Amino acid sequence: MERKLIFKRMVKSKFFMTGFLVAVFVVIISILSPLLANFDPTANALVDRLKSPGIAGHILGTDQLGRDIFSRLLMGSRYSLLIALVVVSLAAVIGTFLGLVSGYFGGRTDTLIMRISEIFLSIPQLILAIAIMAMLGTSVFNLVMVLVITSWTQYCKLARNNVLVQKNMDFVHASQVMGAGNMHIMLTQIFPNITTPLLITISQQFGMIIMVEASLSFLGLGIQQPTPSWGNMIADGRTYLTTAPWMVIAPGVALMITVLAFNFLGDGLRDVFDPKRT
Amino acid sequence: MYFRYILRRLGQTVIVLFFISILAFALIRIAPGNPARMMLPDTATEEQVHAKEMEMGLDKPLYIQYIKYIGGVLRGDLGTSASYQTSVGSIIADRFPATLLLTAATILVSLLISIPIGIIAGIRQGSMVDFLAMLFALIGQSMSTVWLAVMMIYIFSVKLNLLPALGMGGIKYLILPAITLGYPLAAQVTRMGRSGMIDVLREDYITATLAKGIPESRVYTKYAFKNALIPIVTVVGLQVGYFLGGAVVVETIFSWSGVGQLANQAVGNRDYALVQSLLLVIAAGFALVNLIVDLINAKIDPRITLE
């Protein structure tokens, strides 16, 4: 498709533009968070505990230990986004590669990879993540690993289905006849044709990973206190729901806006590249 | 044809179950600490630990241990829970009905809301109703279960004082957890119903029935709806996996004593035997649900069996 046309569609798609602008905004805020945070996000100040928003420079109030919620929110965004970025990149590379191999070679390789991915698909993501985290113990490394293990199948399935369509096309046969290597054909001939659905999946998975990480952190199996994350902030606030509802509302709204932005982006991309199925 | 399809799907399910059992078995090996010591009080001596190791067969090669483990599982013996000091099987069986009830209520609530919305949105594609339906769906897919649960309690229990926040009892106690767990499913079914409807309405046979003068409402409900239903059945099946995961969060927050809450407690208590068995039981349950869903789908649309 023509570049100009794609750009025109992007600007016209409300979903895409909203998602794109909000996502960019969230990313910029989280990069600039050390400059924007006006308090130390992990410093306790028991005198100032459970202050409501707006009091004494605490824009969004303070939590049960007197820590500034606005600063924690900003710091939490860094962890959430960075983890999602690392997880999505790793899972996309691993999953796409296995999917390409599986679809391209077929036969036993395909059966093996498909059986493995079926097993991972047949265990509910959060349950597997909880079991592994409980056994391995909590650390950021384990968290990333668990999230990759439970999400690579998405990309694998997608890449495989697309390869199955592509591999019998004339341009692939032509490359084979000209003696191009399998790896070369997979990466330079077939892969470029699946970038669009891949981009849509990545965008949706980004939001998904942020949510799963929040659930794990909420259950105490993700990011550990005193490091702030949106999930563990909601867990903290749950106990003070009647007296300090802002403790829950702030991280929840941030979580929703961020995930919504990436889902809008994914939907918008679909509109832009495939306008007949809006 | 259908019979051969059943056999093939059964075979696949057995293979998946086999690997799940290996995964569950391997998981407890990578857990820190000595499994024999876990079963004993802190005051146990080295000799007692050693005796327990022999009793549990930990000195045998891994494949023997696995055979012993799987043999036990097949006879319904899932081991002993360290924190409850009773059989894991009976603990899980105790908690299962509560989760089943919650899951049933969740599916019911979300389908009742989402199917009509999705179908109307599909028929009136591009209208205001359609836009609102899509917004409802996108928000549902972007709402973290954790936050939704806490906000439900805040709005309906703390502020409005309409519904109980915690515990189990009559229907009143079921409403908040079911809506919390069901919203993401409702969101997805709304989208499936909508796109299914749009696809079906493009088909020639729909144009033909409309041209014949059969009333629109009848065409939609009688002809189009049935075909838009197939992907929905699949989604509900796949979402059961999500429920079982989401149930951990929702049951924990709403103090619903089901399998999900049990999983969270087991993790907190470092009760590895219980965590392992929950993984096994939940994954096996999910695999069976998907098997059933596939068989139902193949019955609705026999073309599936030709794949």
Tab-separated table of N, CA and C in Angstrom, chain A residues 14-15 115 118-128 130-132 134-137 204 208 211 214-216 218-219 221 231 234-235 237-238 241-242 245 248-253 255-256 259-261 263-264 267 270 276-278, chain B residues 12 15-16 19-20 23 27-28 30-32 125 131 134-135 138-139 141-144 146-147 150-151 153-154 158 191 194-195 198-199 202 241-242 244-246 248-249 252-253 263-264 267 270 272 275-276 278-279 282-283 286-287:
chain	number	residue	atom	x	y	z
A	14	LYS	N	-10.029	7.582	14.059
A	14	LYS	CA	-10.120	8.162	15.409
A	14	LYS	C	-9.436	7.250	16.416
A	15	PHE	N	-9.664	5.940	16.280
A	15	PHE	CA	-9.066	4.996	17.208
A	15	PHE	C	-7.552	5.087	17.169
A	115	ARG	N	2.593	-28.845	19.056
A	115	ARG	CA	2.212	-29.554	20.283
A	115	ARG	C	2.676	-28.769	21.516
A	118	GLU	N	0.514	-25.817	21.955
A	118	GLU	CA	-0.807	-26.243	22.442
A	118	GLU	C	-0.803	-26.441	23.954
A	119	ILE	N	0.304	-27.020	24.448
A	119	ILE	CA	0.390	-27.251	25.890
A	119	ILE	C	0.366	-25.928	26.637
A	120	PHE	N	1.142	-24.955	26.121
A	120	PHE	CA	1.164	-23.662	26.804
A	120	PHE	C	-0.177	-22.958	26.684
A	121	LEU	N	-0.842	-23.157	25.528
A	121	LEU	CA	-2.158	-22.534	25.349
A	121	LEU	C	-3.212	-23.188	26.235
A	122	SER	N	-2.957	-24.444	26.619
A	122	SER	CA	-3.990	-25.154	27.361
A	122	SER	C	-3.893	-24.902	28.857
A	123	ILE	N	-2.914	-24.106	29.281
A	123	ILE	CA	-2.853	-23.736	30.697
A	123	ILE	C	-3.185	-22.257	30.804
A	124	PRO	N	-4.200	-21.922	31.601
A	124	PRO	CA	-4.561	-20.522	31.746
A	124	PRO	C	-3.351	-19.679	32.136
A	125	GLN	N	-3.137	-18.585	31.404
A	125	GLN	CA	-1.932	-17.765	31.542
A	125	GLN	C	-1.620	-17.385	32.992
A	126	LEU	N	-2.632	-16.833	33.671
A	126	LEU	CA	-2.366	-16.338	35.024
A	126	LEU	C	-2.050	-17.487	35.988
A	127	ILE	N	-2.710	-18.635	35.798
A	127	ILE	CA	-2.480	-19.787	36.659
A	127	ILE	C	-1.036	-20.296	36.509
A	128	LEU	N	-0.596	-20.407	35.258
A	128	LEU	CA	0.774	-20.870	35.013
A	128	LEU	C	1.779	-19.873	35.597
A	130	ILE	N	1.308	-17.787	38.062
A	130	ILE	CA	1.282	-17.859	39.522
A	130	ILE	C	2.076	-19.067	40.009
A	131	ALA	N	1.844	-20.219	39.364
A	131	ALA	CA	2.538	-21.443	39.780
A	131	ALA	C	4.043	-21.278	39.638
A	132	ILE	N	4.488	-20.748	38.490
A	132	ILE	CA	5.929	-20.616	38.277
A	132	ILE	C	6.535	-19.599	39.245
A	134	ALA	N	5.445	-18.753	42.126
A	134	ALA	CA	5.435	-19.293	43.485
A	134	ALA	C	6.606	-20.240	43.691
A	135	MET	N	6.934	-21.020	42.668
A	135	MET	CA	8.007	-21.999	42.789
A	135	MET	C	9.380	-21.343	42.694
A	136	LEU	N	9.534	-20.400	41.755
A	136	LEU	CA	10.849	-19.807	41.512
A	136	LEU	C	11.169	-18.672	42.457
A	137	GLY	N	10.141	-18.084	43.053
A	137	GLY	CA	10.370	-16.903	43.879
A	137	GLY	C	10.226	-15.649	43.040
A	204	GLN	N	-1.722	-5.046	21.015
A	204	GLN	CA	-2.701	-5.600	21.959
A	204	GLN	C	-2.019	-6.323	23.110
A	208	MET	N	-2.091	-6.157	27.283
A	208	MET	CA	-2.370	-7.397	28.002
A	208	MET	C	-1.294	-7.672	29.060
A	211	MET	N	-1.538	-5.581	32.060
A	211	MET	CA	-2.604	-6.029	32.958
A	211	MET	C	-2.209	-7.269	33.756
A	214	ALA	N	0.134	-6.325	36.417
A	214	ALA	CA	-0.575	-5.663	37.516
A	214	ALA	C	-1.253	-6.707	38.412
A	215	SER	N	-1.866	-7.734	37.797
A	215	SER	CA	-2.516	-8.777	38.591
A	215	SER	C	-1.507	-9.510	39.466
A	216	LEU	N	-0.352	-9.856	38.858
A	216	LEU	CA	0.667	-10.569	39.628
A	216	LEU	C	1.207	-9.697	40.761
A	218	PHE	N	-0.373	-7.322	42.190
A	218	PHE	CA	-1.452	-7.207	43.168
A	218	PHE	C	-1.429	-8.404	44.122
A	219	LEU	N	-1.194	-9.591	43.573
A	219	LEU	CA	-1.189	-10.807	44.388
A	219	LEU	C	0.120	-10.968	45.173
A	221	LEU	N	3.087	-11.296	43.728
A	221	LEU	CA	4.015	-12.172	43.009
A	221	LEU	C	4.769	-11.431	41.919
A	231	GLY	N	-0.013	-2.330	40.150
A	231	GLY	CA	-0.686	-3.460	40.785
A	231	GLY	C	-0.531	-3.458	42.291
A	234	ILE	N	-2.555	-0.708	44.007
A	234	ILE	CA	-3.978	-1.039	44.179
A	234	ILE	C	-4.145	-1.987	45.367
A	235	ALA	N	-3.203	-2.938	45.499
A	235	ALA	CA	-3.267	-3.869	46.628
A	235	ALA	C	-3.176	-3.128	47.960
A	237	GLY	N	-3.992	-0.001	48.497
A	237	GLY	CA	-5.141	0.884	48.684
A	237	GLY	C	-6.412	0.159	49.056
A	238	ARG	N	-6.471	-1.131	48.703
A	238	ARG	CA	-7.670	-1.924	48.943
A	238	ARG	C	-8.085	-1.883	50.419
A	241	LEU	N	-9.946	1.479	51.477
A	241	LEU	CA	-10.970	1.891	50.511
A	241	LEU	C	-11.949	2.901	51.092
A	242	THR	N	-12.326	2.719	52.344
A	242	THR	CA	-13.336	3.619	52.916
A	242	THR	C	-12.734	4.965	53.316
A	245	PRO	N	-9.904	6.493	49.333
A	245	PRO	CA	-10.160	5.862	48.027
A	245	PRO	C	-9.192	6.311	46.933
A	248	VAL	N	-6.537	3.920	45.483
A	248	VAL	CA	-6.883	2.917	44.485
A	248	VAL	C	-7.222	3.572	43.153
A	249	ILE	N	-7.919	4.698	43.237
A	249	ILE	CA	-8.403	5.338	42.013
A	249	ILE	C	-7.244	5.773	41.120
A	250	ALA	N	-6.218	6.392	41.694
A	250	ALA	CA	-5.112	6.919	40.877
A	250	ALA	C	-4.401	5.831	40.055
A	251	PRO	N	-3.891	4.765	40.694
A	251	PRO	CA	-3.197	3.762	39.861
A	251	PRO	C	-4.138	3.049	38.894
A	252	GLY	N	-5.405	2.854	39.308
A	252	GLY	CA	-6.364	2.172	38.440
A	252	GLY	C	-6.639	2.965	37.176
A	253	VAL	N	-6.836	4.285	37.338
A	253	VAL	CA	-7.097	5.135	36.169
A	253	VAL	C	-5.875	5.130	35.249
A	255	LEU	N	-3.655	2.810	34.925
A	255	LEU	CA	-3.607	1.488	34.294
A	255	LEU	C	-4.588	1.418	33.125
A	256	MET	N	-5.808	1.897	33.377
A	256	MET	CA	-6.841	1.788	32.347
A	256	MET	C	-6.501	2.648	31.143
A	259	VAL	N	-3.623	0.960	29.114
A	259	VAL	CA	-4.025	-0.232	28.376
A	259	VAL	C	-4.996	0.140	27.254
A	260	LEU	N	-5.909	1.037	27.566
A	260	LEU	CA	-6.870	1.491	26.560
A	260	LEU	C	-6.143	2.090	25.362
A	261	ALA	N	-5.116	2.889	25.628
A	261	ALA	CA	-4.371	3.532	24.546
A	261	ALA	C	-3.771	2.481	23.612
A	263	ASN	N	-4.749	-0.648	23.230
A	263	ASN	CA	-5.813	-1.368	22.524
A	263	ASN	C	-6.399	-0.529	21.390
A	264	PHE	N	-6.559	0.772	21.644
A	264	PHE	CA	-7.023	1.673	20.581
A	264	PHE	C	-6.040	1.644	19.422
A	267	ASP	N	-6.462	-1.583	17.449
A	267	ASP	CA	-7.680	-1.524	16.642
A	267	ASP	C	-7.534	-0.541	15.499
A	270	ARG	N	-5.573	-1.912	12.676
A	270	ARG	CA	-6.379	-2.828	11.878
A	270	ARG	C	-7.239	-2.039	10.884
A	276	LYS	N	-11.770	-2.767	5.138
A	276	LYS	CA	-13.068	-3.370	4.863
A	276	LYS	C	-13.654	-4.059	6.099
A	277	ARG	N	-12.789	-4.444	7.046
A	277	ARG	CA	-13.294	-5.051	8.291
A	277	ARG	C	-13.161	-4.089	9.458
A	278	THR	N	-13.815	-2.978	9.388
A	278	THR	CA	-13.685	-2.004	10.474
A	278	THR	C	-14.295	-2.530	11.734
B	12	GLN	N	-5.233	-35.915	20.794
B	12	GLN	CA	-4.516	-34.666	21.064
B	12	GLN	C	-4.636	-34.284	22.530
B	15	ILE	N	-2.368	-36.290	24.745
B	15	ILE	CA	-0.973	-35.845	24.654
B	15	ILE	C	-0.765	-34.576	25.476
B	16	VAL	N	-1.698	-33.622	25.315
B	16	VAL	CA	-1.587	-32.373	26.073
B	16	VAL	C	-1.606	-32.657	27.574
B	19	PHE	N	1.754	-33.970	28.812
B	19	PHE	CA	2.785	-32.948	28.986
B	19	PHE	C	2.493	-32.027	30.176
B	20	ILE	N	1.206	-31.750	30.381
B	20	ILE	CA	0.853	-30.921	31.536
B	20	ILE	C	1.288	-31.618	32.829
B	23	LEU	N	4.920	-31.185	33.237
B	23	LEU	CA	5.200	-29.814	33.665
B	23	LEU	C	4.932	-29.651	35.157
B	27	LEU	N	7.701	-28.853	37.938
B	27	LEU	CA	7.599	-27.584	38.659
B	27	LEU	C	7.992	-27.730	40.127
B	28	ILE	N	7.538	-28.823	40.725
B	28	ILE	CA	7.806	-28.990	42.151
B	28	ILE	C	9.279	-29.318	42.395
B	30	ILE	N	11.741	-27.811	40.758
B	30	ILE	CA	12.553	-26.588	40.699
B	30	ILE	C	12.273	-25.674	41.878
B	31	ALA	N	11.250	-26.020	42.675
B	31	ALA	CA	10.955	-25.200	43.850
B	31	ALA	C	12.115	-25.302	44.829
B	32	PRO	N	12.428	-24.178	45.488
B	32	PRO	CA	13.523	-24.222	46.447
B	32	PRO	C	13.147	-25.085	47.654
B	125	GLN	N	-24.353	-1.282	11.704
B	125	GLN	CA	-22.941	-0.931	11.617
B	125	GLN	C	-22.742	0.539	11.256
B	131	PHE	N	-21.085	2.569	17.696
B	131	PHE	CA	-19.932	3.236	18.309
B	131	PHE	C	-19.904	2.997	19.819
B	134	MET	N	-18.895	-0.548	20.630
B	134	MET	CA	-17.462	-0.771	20.471
B	134	MET	C	-16.679	-0.153	21.633
B	135	LEU	N	-17.164	0.993	22.097
B	135	LEU	CA	-16.528	1.655	23.234
B	135	LEU	C	-16.651	0.775	24.481
B	138	LEU	N	-14.187	-2.050	24.050
B	138	LEU	CA	-12.776	-1.673	24.217
B	138	LEU	C	-12.449	-1.391	25.675
B	139	ILE	N	-13.365	-0.725	26.369
B	139	ILE	CA	-13.115	-0.445	27.786
B	139	ILE	C	-13.055	-1.762	28.559
B	141	GLN	N	-12.080	-4.623	27.514
B	141	GLN	CA	-10.830	-5.340	27.266
B	141	GLN	C	-9.645	-4.641	27.912
B	142	SER	N	-9.831	-3.383	28.278
B	142	SER	CA	-8.710	-2.626	28.831
B	142	SER	C	-8.798	-2.489	30.347
B	143	MET	N	-9.885	-3.023	30.921
B	143	MET	CA	-10.102	-2.849	32.359
B	143	MET	C	-9.400	-3.978	33.094
B	144	SER	N	-8.472	-3.617	33.963
B	144	SER	CA	-7.798	-4.632	34.753
B	144	SER	C	-8.795	-5.225	35.752
B	146	VAL	N	-8.275	-6.569	38.518
B	146	VAL	CA	-7.919	-6.139	39.860
B	146	VAL	C	-8.622	-4.829	40.203
B	147	TRP	N	-8.492	-3.886	39.288
B	147	TRP	CA	-9.039	-2.564	39.558
B	147	TRP	C	-10.559	-2.569	39.503
B	150	VAL	N	-11.975	-3.892	42.737
B	150	VAL	CA	-11.898	-2.955	43.858
B	150	VAL	C	-12.886	-1.809	43.665
B	151	MET	N	-13.025	-1.320	42.430
B	151	MET	CA	-13.953	-0.223	42.176
B	151	MET	C	-15.410	-0.649	42.362
B	153	ILE	N	-16.477	-2.809	44.482
B	153	ILE	CA	-16.701	-2.790	45.932
B	153	ILE	C	-16.864	-1.345	46.405
B	154	TYR	N	-16.001	-0.463	45.890
B	154	TYR	CA	-16.046	0.932	46.325
B	154	TYR	C	-17.403	1.562	45.983
B	158	VAL	N	-19.321	0.280	49.304
B	158	VAL	CA	-18.930	1.353	50.218
B	158	VAL	C	-19.819	2.579	50.032
B	191	ARG	N	-17.791	-8.010	20.493
B	191	ARG	CA	-17.047	-7.816	19.247
B	191	ARG	C	-17.238	-8.976	18.282
B	194	ARG	N	-20.715	-8.907	16.816
B	194	ARG	CA	-20.820	-7.823	15.844
B	194	ARG	C	-20.157	-8.221	14.525
B	195	SER	N	-18.892	-8.664	14.591
B	195	SER	CA	-18.206	-8.963	13.335
B	195	SER	C	-18.800	-10.202	12.674
B	198	ILE	N	-21.839	-9.001	10.869
B	198	ILE	CA	-21.481	-8.246	9.661
B	198	ILE	C	-21.100	-9.207	8.536
B	199	ASP	N	-20.299	-10.223	8.874
B	199	ASP	CA	-19.893	-11.202	7.863
B	199	ASP	C	-21.085	-11.952	7.291
B	202	ARG	N	-23.394	-10.262	4.844
B	202	ARG	CA	-22.871	-10.059	3.489
B	202	ARG	C	-23.156	-11.269	2.598
B	241	GLY	N	-10.476	-20.543	30.335
B	241	GLY	CA	-9.110	-20.480	30.836
B	241	GLY	C	-8.838	-19.165	31.523
B	242	TYR	N	-9.338	-18.102	30.892
B	242	TYR	CA	-9.174	-16.783	31.499
B	242	TYR	C	-9.910	-16.701	32.840
B	244	LEU	N	-10.520	-19.031	34.954
B	244	LEU	CA	-9.829	-19.770	36.001
B	244	LEU	C	-8.642	-18.980	36.518
B	245	GLY	N	-7.984	-18.198	35.617
B	245	GLY	CA	-6.921	-17.319	36.078
B	245	GLY	C	-7.496	-16.110	36.793
B	246	GLY	N	-8.467	-15.461	36.145
B	246	GLY	CA	-9.087	-14.274	36.740
B	246	GLY	C	-9.742	-14.597	38.058
B	248	VAL	N	-8.611	-16.258	40.408
B	248	VAL	CA	-7.667	-16.112	41.511
B	248	VAL	C	-7.793	-14.704	42.098
B	249	VAL	N	-7.793	-13.718	41.203
B	249	VAL	CA	-7.895	-12.326	41.638
B	249	VAL	C	-9.285	-12.032	42.213
B	252	THR	N	-10.110	-13.865	45.439
B	252	THR	CA	-9.330	-13.326	46.551
B	252	THR	C	-9.928	-12.011	47.033
B	253	ILE	N	-10.257	-11.125	46.095
B	253	ILE	CA	-10.764	-9.806	46.483
B	253	ILE	C	-12.152	-9.906	47.123
B	263	ALA	N	-5.854	-21.190	45.399
B	263	ALA	CA	-4.549	-21.093	44.738
B	263	ALA	C	-3.726	-19.977	45.361
B	264	ASN	N	-4.369	-18.835	45.586
B	264	ASN	CA	-3.649	-17.711	46.181
B	264	ASN	C	-3.167	-18.053	47.588
B	267	VAL	N	-0.201	-20.451	47.447
B	267	VAL	CA	1.039	-19.755	47.120
B	267	VAL	C	1.572	-19.041	48.355
B	270	ARG	N	3.199	-21.319	50.755
B	270	ARG	CA	4.267	-22.120	50.147
B	270	ARG	C	3.903	-23.609	50.169
B	272	TYR	N	3.533	-26.265	48.167
B	272	TYR	CA	3.854	-26.597	46.781
B	272	TYR	C	3.014	-27.740	46.224
B	275	VAL	N	-0.205	-26.228	45.121
B	275	VAL	CA	-0.051	-25.405	43.913
B	275	VAL	C	0.079	-26.310	42.688
B	276	GLN	N	0.911	-27.331	42.819
B	276	GLN	CA	1.141	-28.265	41.721
B	276	GLN	C	-0.158	-28.938	41.285
B	278	LEU	N	-3.235	-27.932	41.845
B	278	LEU	CA	-4.180	-26.966	41.291
B	278	LEU	C	-3.860	-26.695	39.826
B	279	LEU	N	-2.564	-26.539	39.537
B	279	LEU	CA	-2.147	-26.333	38.151
B	279	LEU	C	-2.623	-27.498	37.288
B	282	ILE	N	-6.627	-27.595	37.107
B	282	ILE	CA	-7.176	-26.489	36.334
B	282	ILE	C	-6.850	-26.639	34.856
B	283	ALA	N	-5.590	-26.991	34.551
B	283	ALA	CA	-5.207	-27.155	33.150
B	283	ALA	C	-5.965	-28.324	32.519
B	286	PHE	N	-9.496	-27.254	31.841
B	286	PHE	CA	-9.523	-26.353	30.698
B	286	PHE	C	-9.386	-27.143	29.395
B	287	ALA	N	-8.482	-28.122	29.377
B	287	ALA	CA	-8.288	-28.941	28.179
B	287	ALA	C	-9.575	-29.694	27.836
